[in-house]
Coordinates of C-alpha atoms in Angstrom, one line a residue:
M1 CA 73.4 108.3 124.8
G2 CA 71.7 106.7 121.7
K3 CA 73.0 105.9 118.3
L4 CA 72.1 109.6 117.1
F5 CA 72.0 111.8 120.1
G6 CA 75.2 112.4 121.8
T7 CA 76.2 114.5 124.6
D8 CA 75.2 117.7 122.9
G9 CA 72.5 116.5 120.4
I10 CA 73.0 115.2 117.0
R11 CA 76.0 116.2 115.2
G12 CA 78.1 115.4 112.1
I13 CA 79.5 116.7 108.9
A14 CA 76.8 118.3 106.9
N15 CA 75.5 116.7 103.6
R16 CA 77.8 113.5 104.5
Y17 CA 76.2 112.6 107.8
L18 CA 73.7 115.2 108.8
T19 CA 71.6 115.6 105.6
P20 CA 68.5 117.4 104.7
R21 CA 66.8 113.9 104.5
L22 CA 68.0 113.2 108.0
A23 CA 67.0 116.6 109.4
F24 CA 63.5 116.4 107.7
R25 CA 63.2 112.9 109.5
I26 CA 64.2 114.4 112.8
G27 CA 61.7 117.3 112.6
Q28 CA 59.0 114.8 111.8
A29 CA 59.7 112.4 114.6
A30 CA 60.2 115.4 116.9
A31 CA 56.8 116.7 116.1
L32 CA 55.1 113.3 116.7
V33 CA 56.6 113.0 120.1
L34 CA 55.8 116.4 121.1
R35 CA 52.1 116.1 119.7
R36 CA 51.6 113.1 122.2
S37 CA 51.4 115.5 125.3
A38 CA 50.2 118.7 123.5
E39 CA 46.7 120.3 123.5
G40 CA 46.6 121.1 119.6
K41 CA 49.8 121.9 117.6
P42 CA 52.9 122.3 119.6
M43 CA 54.9 125.2 118.8
V44 CA 59.0 124.8 118.3
V45 CA 61.4 127.7 118.5
V46 CA 64.3 127.3 115.9
G47 CA 67.4 129.2 115.6
K48 CA 70.7 128.7 114.0
D49 CA 74.4 129.7 113.6
T50 CA 76.2 131.4 110.6
R51 CA 77.9 128.1 109.0
I52 CA 77.0 127.5 105.3
S53 CA 74.6 124.4 105.8
S54 CA 72.7 126.0 108.7
D55 CA 70.0 127.6 106.1
M56 CA 69.6 124.2 104.4
L57 CA 69.0 122.3 107.6
E58 CA 66.9 125.0 108.9
G59 CA 64.6 124.6 106.1
A60 CA 64.4 120.7 106.3
I61 CA 64.0 120.4 109.9
T62 CA 61.2 123.0 109.7
A63 CA 59.4 121.2 106.7
G64 CA 59.5 118.0 108.8
L65 CA 58.1 119.6 112.2
T66 CA 55.2 121.4 110.1
A67 CA 54.6 118.3 107.9
C68 CA 53.9 116.3 111.2
G69 CA 51.7 119.2 112.9
A70 CA 54.1 121.4 114.8
N71 CA 54.1 125.0 114.5
V72 CA 57.5 126.7 114.0
H73 CA 58.6 130.2 114.9
T74 CA 62.0 130.8 113.3
L75 CA 64.5 133.2 114.9
G76 CA 67.3 133.5 112.2
V77 CA 70.7 133.7 113.4
I78 CA 71.0 134.0 117.0
S79 CA 72.9 132.3 120.0
T80 CA 72.1 129.1 121.4
P81 CA 71.2 130.4 124.9
A82 CA 68.7 132.8 123.3
V83 CA 66.9 130.0 121.6
A84 CA 66.6 128.5 125.3
L85 CA 65.4 131.7 126.6
F86 CA 62.8 132.4 123.9
T87 CA 61.7 128.6 124.5
I88 CA 60.6 129.4 127.8
Q89 CA 59.4 132.9 127.3
S90 CA 57.0 131.7 124.5
Q91 CA 56.0 128.8 126.2
A92 CA 57.2 126.6 123.3
A93 CA 57.1 122.9 123.6
A94 CA 60.5 122.7 122.5
G95 CA 63.4 124.6 121.1
V96 CA 65.7 123.7 118.3
V97 CA 69.4 125.2 117.6
I98 CA 71.0 124.2 114.2
S99 CA 74.6 124.8 115.3
A100 CA 77.8 122.6 116.0
S101 CA 79.1 125.1 118.4
H102 CA 83.0 125.1 118.3
N103 CA 83.4 122.9 115.6
P104 CA 84.6 123.8 112.0
Y105 CA 82.1 125.0 109.4
E106 CA 81.8 121.7 107.7
Y107 CA 79.9 120.1 110.7
N108 CA 76.6 121.1 112.0
G109 CA 74.2 119.8 114.6
I110 CA 70.8 119.8 115.9
K111 CA 70.2 120.3 119.4
F112 CA 66.8 120.4 121.3
F113 CA 65.7 122.2 124.5
G114 CA 62.8 121.5 126.6
P115 CA 59.9 123.9 127.7
D116 CA 62.1 124.6 130.7
G117 CA 65.1 125.8 128.4
S118 CA 67.1 122.6 129.6
K119 CA 68.1 119.7 127.4
L120 CA 65.3 117.3 126.4
P121 CA 65.0 114.4 128.9
D122 CA 66.7 111.3 127.9
D123 CA 63.2 109.4 127.4
M124 CA 61.9 112.1 124.9
E125 CA 65.3 112.0 123.1
Q126 CA 65.0 108.1 123.1
A127 CA 61.5 108.4 121.7
I128 CA 62.4 110.8 119.0
E129 CA 65.5 108.6 118.0
E130 CA 63.3 105.4 117.8
L131 CA 61.1 107.1 115.2
I132 CA 63.9 108.4 113.4
L133 CA 65.8 105.0 113.2
S134 CA 62.4 103.1 112.4
E135 CA 62.0 102.0 108.8
E136 CA 58.3 102.8 108.6
D137 CA 57.2 106.0 106.9
L138 CA 56.1 108.5 109.6
P139 CA 52.7 109.7 109.3
V140 CA 52.0 113.3 108.0
C141 CA 49.2 115.8 108.5
E142 CA 46.8 117.1 106.0
G143 CA 44.6 120.0 105.6
G144 CA 44.4 122.5 108.4
D145 CA 46.3 120.0 110.7
I146 CA 49.6 121.1 108.8
G147 CA 51.8 123.4 110.9
V148 CA 52.8 126.9 109.9
T149 CA 55.8 128.9 110.2
K150 CA 56.2 132.5 111.8
D151 CA 59.6 134.3 111.0
D152 CA 60.3 136.1 114.5
R153 CA 63.3 138.4 113.9
H154 CA 62.6 140.7 116.9
A155 CA 63.7 138.0 119.1
V156 CA 67.2 139.4 118.8
D157 CA 66.3 142.8 120.2
A158 CA 64.3 141.1 123.2
Y159 CA 67.4 139.1 124.0
I160 CA 69.7 141.7 124.1
R161 CA 67.5 143.9 126.3
Y162 CA 67.3 140.9 128.6
L163 CA 71.0 140.5 128.8
V164 CA 71.5 143.9 129.8
S165 CA 68.9 143.8 132.5
T166 CA 70.6 141.0 134.3
V167 CA 74.1 143.0 135.1
K168 CA 74.0 144.9 138.2
G169 CA 77.1 146.6 137.6
D170 CA 78.1 148.9 134.9
P171 CA 81.1 148.0 132.6
H172 CA 82.9 151.1 132.0
D173 CA 86.4 152.7 131.2
L174 CA 87.8 149.5 129.7
R175 CA 89.3 149.0 126.1
V176 CA 88.2 145.6 125.0
L177 CA 88.7 143.6 122.0
V178 CA 86.0 141.2 121.1
D179 CA 86.4 138.1 119.1
C180 CA 82.9 136.9 117.4
A181 CA 84.3 133.7 115.9
N182 CA 82.4 134.7 112.7
G183 CA 79.5 133.1 114.5
A184 CA 76.2 134.2 116.0
A185 CA 77.8 136.8 118.3
S186 CA 78.5 138.7 115.0
V187 CA 74.6 139.6 115.1
T188 CA 74.4 140.6 118.6
A189 CA 77.9 141.6 120.3
Q190 CA 78.4 145.3 118.9
R191 CA 74.8 146.1 119.9
I192 CA 75.0 144.7 123.4
F193 CA 78.5 146.3 124.4
A194 CA 77.4 149.6 122.6
R195 CA 75.3 150.3 125.4
Y196 CA 78.4 150.9 127.8
D197 CA 80.9 153.6 128.1
M198 CA 83.6 151.3 127.0
D199 CA 86.1 151.4 124.2
V200 CA 85.3 148.2 122.3
S201 CA 86.7 146.9 118.8
Y202 CA 85.9 143.7 117.1
I203 CA 87.5 140.8 114.9
N204 CA 86.2 138.0 113.2
D205 CA 82.5 139.7 113.1
R206 CA 82.0 139.2 109.2
P207 CA 80.6 135.6 108.8
S208 CA 80.7 134.2 105.3
G209 CA 79.3 130.8 106.0
V210 CA 82.5 128.8 105.9
N211 CA 84.8 131.0 108.3
I212 CA 83.0 130.4 111.6
N213 CA 85.8 129.2 114.2
A214 CA 88.3 129.3 111.5
G215 CA 91.3 130.2 113.6
C216 CA 89.5 132.2 115.6
G217 CA 87.0 132.4 118.7
S218 CA 87.3 130.9 122.1
T219 CA 89.1 127.7 120.7
H220 CA 92.0 129.7 119.1
L221 CA 93.1 132.5 121.5
D222 CA 96.5 132.9 120.3
A223 CA 95.7 135.9 117.6
L224 CA 93.5 137.6 120.0
G225 CA 96.1 137.5 122.7
K226 CA 98.7 139.1 120.5
L227 CA 96.3 141.6 119.3
V228 CA 95.4 142.6 122.7
A229 CA 99.0 143.0 123.9
A230 CA 100.1 144.7 120.8
G231 CA 97.0 147.3 121.1
C232 CA 97.3 148.1 124.8
Y233 CA 93.7 146.6 125.5
D234 CA 92.7 145.9 129.1
V235 CA 91.2 142.6 128.2
G236 CA 90.2 140.5 125.2
I237 CA 86.8 138.5 124.9
A238 CA 86.3 135.4 122.8
F239 CA 83.2 133.7 121.8
D240 CA 82.5 130.3 120.1
G241 CA 80.3 129.7 116.9
D242 CA 77.1 129.9 118.9
A243 CA 78.2 132.1 121.6
D244 CA 77.4 129.8 124.4
R245 CA 81.0 129.9 125.6
C246 CA 83.1 132.8 126.6
L247 CA 86.9 132.9 127.3
A248 CA 89.3 135.8 127.9
V249 CA 92.9 137.0 127.7
D250 CA 94.5 139.7 129.9
E251 CA 96.0 142.8 128.8
N252 CA 99.2 140.6 128.1
G253 CA 97.5 138.7 126.2
R254 CA 97.6 135.4 128.4
E255 CA 94.5 133.0 128.4
I256 CA 91.9 133.2 131.1
D257 CA 90.1 130.0 131.1
G258 CA 86.4 129.3 132.6
D259 CA 87.9 128.2 135.9
K260 CA 89.2 131.7 136.4
I261 CA 86.4 133.7 135.0
M262 CA 83.9 131.4 137.2
A263 CA 86.4 132.1 140.4
L264 CA 86.3 136.1 139.9
I265 CA 82.5 135.9 139.3
A266 CA 81.9 133.8 142.5
M267 CA 84.1 136.1 144.4
A268 CA 82.0 139.2 143.5
M269 CA 78.8 137.3 143.9
K270 CA 79.9 136.1 147.3
E271 CA 80.6 139.8 148.3
A272 CA 77.4 140.9 147.1
G273 CA 75.3 138.1 148.8
D274 CA 74.4 136.5 145.6
L275 CA 76.3 133.4 145.7
K276 CA 73.8 130.8 146.9
N277 CA 74.7 127.9 149.0
D278 CA 78.1 129.6 149.2
G279 CA 79.5 127.9 146.3
F280 CA 79.3 127.0 142.6
V281 CA 79.6 124.0 140.4
A282 CA 82.5 123.0 138.3
T283 CA 83.7 119.5 136.4
V284 CA 85.8 116.9 137.5
M285 CA 88.2 118.7 135.0
S286 CA 88.7 121.9 136.9
N287 CA 92.2 122.8 137.9
M288 CA 93.4 122.1 141.4
G289 CA 94.3 125.8 141.6
L290 CA 90.8 126.7 141.5
H291 CA 89.9 124.6 144.3
K292 CA 93.0 125.9 146.3
Y293 CA 91.9 129.7 145.5
A294 CA 88.2 128.7 146.6
A295 CA 89.2 127.4 149.9
E296 CA 91.2 130.5 150.6
K297 CA 88.2 132.7 149.9
G298 CA 85.7 130.7 151.8
F299 CA 83.5 129.3 149.1
R300 CA 82.7 125.5 147.9
V301 CA 83.5 124.0 144.4
L302 CA 81.5 120.9 143.6
C303 CA 82.4 118.8 140.7
A304 CA 80.2 117.3 138.2
D305 CA 80.9 115.1 135.4
V306 CA 82.0 116.9 132.2
G307 CA 78.9 118.3 130.1
D308 CA 76.7 121.4 130.6
R309 CA 73.6 119.0 131.3
N310 CA 75.7 117.5 134.3
V311 CA 76.7 120.6 135.8
R312 CA 73.2 122.1 135.5
E313 CA 71.7 118.7 137.3
M314 CA 74.1 119.4 140.0
M315 CA 73.4 123.1 140.6
V316 CA 69.8 122.3 140.9
K317 CA 70.3 119.6 143.4
E318 CA 72.6 121.5 145.5
G319 CA 70.6 124.9 145.0
M320 CA 73.6 126.9 143.2
V321 CA 73.0 129.5 140.8
L322 CA 76.5 129.8 139.3
G323 CA 78.5 126.6 137.4
G324 CA 80.3 125.9 134.4
E325 CA 83.4 124.3 132.4
Q326 CA 87.0 125.3 131.7
S327 CA 85.7 125.6 128.0
G328 CA 83.9 128.9 129.0
H329 CA 80.4 127.5 129.2
I330 CA 79.2 129.2 132.2
I331 CA 75.5 129.0 133.7
F332 CA 74.0 131.8 135.6
L333 CA 70.9 129.9 136.7
D334 CA 69.0 132.9 138.1
H335 CA 69.1 134.4 134.8
M336 CA 69.4 131.6 132.0
P337 CA 69.0 127.9 131.5
T338 CA 71.8 127.3 129.9
G339 CA 75.3 128.8 129.3
D340 CA 75.6 132.1 127.7
G341 CA 78.9 133.6 126.4
Q342 CA 77.8 137.1 126.3
L343 CA 75.9 136.9 129.7
T344 CA 79.2 135.9 131.1
A345 CA 81.1 138.4 129.4
L346 CA 78.9 141.1 130.8
H347 CA 79.3 140.0 134.2
F348 CA 83.1 139.6 133.9
L349 CA 83.4 143.0 132.4
S350 CA 81.5 144.5 135.1
I351 CA 83.6 142.9 137.7
L352 CA 86.7 144.2 136.1
A353 CA 85.4 147.7 136.0
K354 CA 84.3 147.6 139.8
Y355 CA 87.8 146.5 141.0
G356 CA 89.8 148.9 138.5
T357 CA 92.5 146.5 138.8
P358 CA 94.6 145.0 135.7
V359 CA 93.0 141.8 134.8
S360 CA 96.5 139.8 135.1
E361 CA 96.3 140.9 138.9
L362 CA 92.9 139.6 139.5
V363 CA 93.5 136.2 138.0
G364 CA 97.0 136.2 139.2
A365 CA 95.9 134.7 142.6
I366 CA 94.4 131.9 140.9
R367 CA 97.2 129.4 140.3
R368 CA 96.8 127.0 137.4
Y369 CA 98.5 123.7 138.0
P370 CA 100.0 122.5 134.6
Q371 CA 97.4 120.0 133.1
V372 CA 98.1 117.4 130.4
L373 CA 95.3 115.7 128.5
I374 CA 96.1 112.9 126.1
N375 CA 93.6 111.2 123.9
V376 CA 93.9 107.3 123.9
P377 CA 91.9 105.1 121.2
G378 CA 89.0 103.1 123.1
P379 CA 86.1 101.1 122.5
H380 CA 83.2 102.8 120.7
D381 CA 80.5 101.6 123.1
N382 CA 80.1 103.7 126.3
R383 CA 79.7 100.7 128.6
E384 CA 82.8 99.0 127.3
K385 CA 84.8 102.4 128.0
A386 CA 83.4 102.3 131.6
A387 CA 84.4 98.7 132.1
L388 CA 87.6 99.3 130.9
I389 CA 88.4 102.2 133.0
A390 CA 86.9 100.6 136.1
S391 CA 89.1 97.2 135.3
E392 CA 91.9 96.4 137.8
P393 CA 94.7 96.6 135.3
V394 CA 93.8 100.5 134.6
Q395 CA 93.3 101.1 138.2
A396 CA 96.4 99.3 139.1
A397 CA 98.3 101.6 136.5
I398 CA 96.6 104.8 137.9
R399 CA 97.4 103.9 141.4
E400 CA 101.1 103.3 140.3
Q401 CA 101.4 106.9 138.7
E402 CA 99.6 108.6 141.8
T403 CA 102.7 107.5 143.7
V404 CA 104.9 109.5 141.3
L405 CA 102.7 112.6 142.0
A406 CA 103.2 112.2 145.7
G407 CA 100.1 114.2 146.8
D408 CA 101.1 117.2 144.5
G409 CA 98.8 116.6 141.6
R410 CA 95.9 114.2 140.3
I411 CA 94.9 111.9 137.8
L412 CA 91.7 111.5 135.7
V413 CA 90.8 109.0 133.2
R414 CA 87.3 109.2 131.8
P415 CA 85.6 108.1 128.6
S416 CA 84.8 110.6 125.6
G417 CA 81.0 111.3 125.3
T418 CA 81.2 111.5 121.5
E419 CA 84.2 109.5 120.4
A420 CA 85.9 106.0 120.5
L421 CA 88.5 107.6 123.0
L422 CA 89.5 107.7 126.7
R423 CA 91.0 111.0 127.9
V424 CA 94.1 110.8 130.5
M425 CA 94.3 114.1 132.4
V426 CA 97.2 114.6 134.7
E427 CA 97.7 117.8 137.0
A428 CA 101.0 118.2 138.8
G429 CA 103.1 121.1 140.5
Q430 CA 105.5 120.7 137.6
E431 CA 104.8 120.5 133.9
D432 CA 107.4 118.0 133.1
V433 CA 106.1 115.7 135.8
A434 CA 102.7 115.9 134.4
R435 CA 103.7 115.3 131.0
S436 CA 105.9 112.2 132.1
V437 CA 102.9 110.7 134.1
A438 CA 100.3 111.2 131.5
A439 CA 102.6 109.7 128.8
S440 CA 103.4 106.8 130.8
L441 CA 99.7 106.2 131.9
A442 CA 98.4 106.7 128.2
K443 CA 100.7 104.2 127.0
T444 CA 100.0 101.6 129.7
V445 CA 96.1 102.0 128.9
E446 CA 96.9 101.5 125.2
E447 CA 98.8 98.3 125.8
I448 CA 96.2 96.9 128.3
Q449 CA 93.9 97.2 125.3
N450 CA 96.3 95.5 122.9
P451 CA 98.5 93.2 124.7
C452 CA 99.9 91.9 121.4

């Protein structure tokens, strides 16, 4: 990870950190790096979410790209996975998403996709970053070498048609409440679900530029849960701001996380003979209950490091087509190069329609062990974080707390990929045990760093 690029692109508060000046230079640097391996002008696909700063940053990065000889196709407000898809389909040199995903509206981000729809390789990100951080003026084009912009708003229609084509089943006879997070799904969700014989209502589908993710969407499920239970809906679906995540609530308003959604999808894929290599990829944060359920159903769960890039890399390596995270970022590699919340929702709803069983009963077989996560202040440097976690004092503290769990739980201490934090996660058969062990270990880790 570099100074600018984190685990999910360049992200920060708009106009404080991520300014139009910086976005313009990012566009310049990206165009110059892409031109090194391009014949003629490289083409870049650009999409954005609904936050108020997205228009400003779209204009700035588009200006930087075209100033340095790249052509740009702007897609308007559209989901992150749709940008990845059209990067592939249009044979673009790269795709750019202007979004801070599930973060509040004050934040924004710039994320790149390569021509295969996955995130740019580390060496390309590093090359772009070196140019951005250099003190020299970056060379611009003149005359006919300047790039041009094409506004391609038909991309949304093609994206919707493609999503619908991937679903074998036919979601039907369901009452569904959908939370669009006042984000990118506000543009597409109604048009997608209107194609099916379902009774679907929508909330948080009127973006104002400042209400994206504001007390709604996949990071704020309480309100959705209450409305689903009170309104006698069969299920509630929630997206995040850029619609690459999907979580759900059952008919009683209880959360269904990404682990449980993946487990149900894996079960259905296994029955249909579509679960390649007899399993799927989760992360080290996946709950013990998921692993026990998978063992009972006869499929494997492999664990990658946290982050959709790590999940995808393991999927490719192991020849698996399903993978994802508890957060609801789920990848169907046969259909999409990255996680897609609306694709996930379609497949999930088709499963519910197929079995005709209350959602709570379907997910009830997947026990969720109580999980406690505590953030402990740590070093800024990622190498220092890794060294601290591997140190004997921290490992001794972990071993000591593992004796408390007595085999009925697990401990994971990992570095944050974006903040100066260590994340202490504990699972146990009893919630009070998980809380006690996590609190004790977090306190010890903090004391190891600050012995005085």
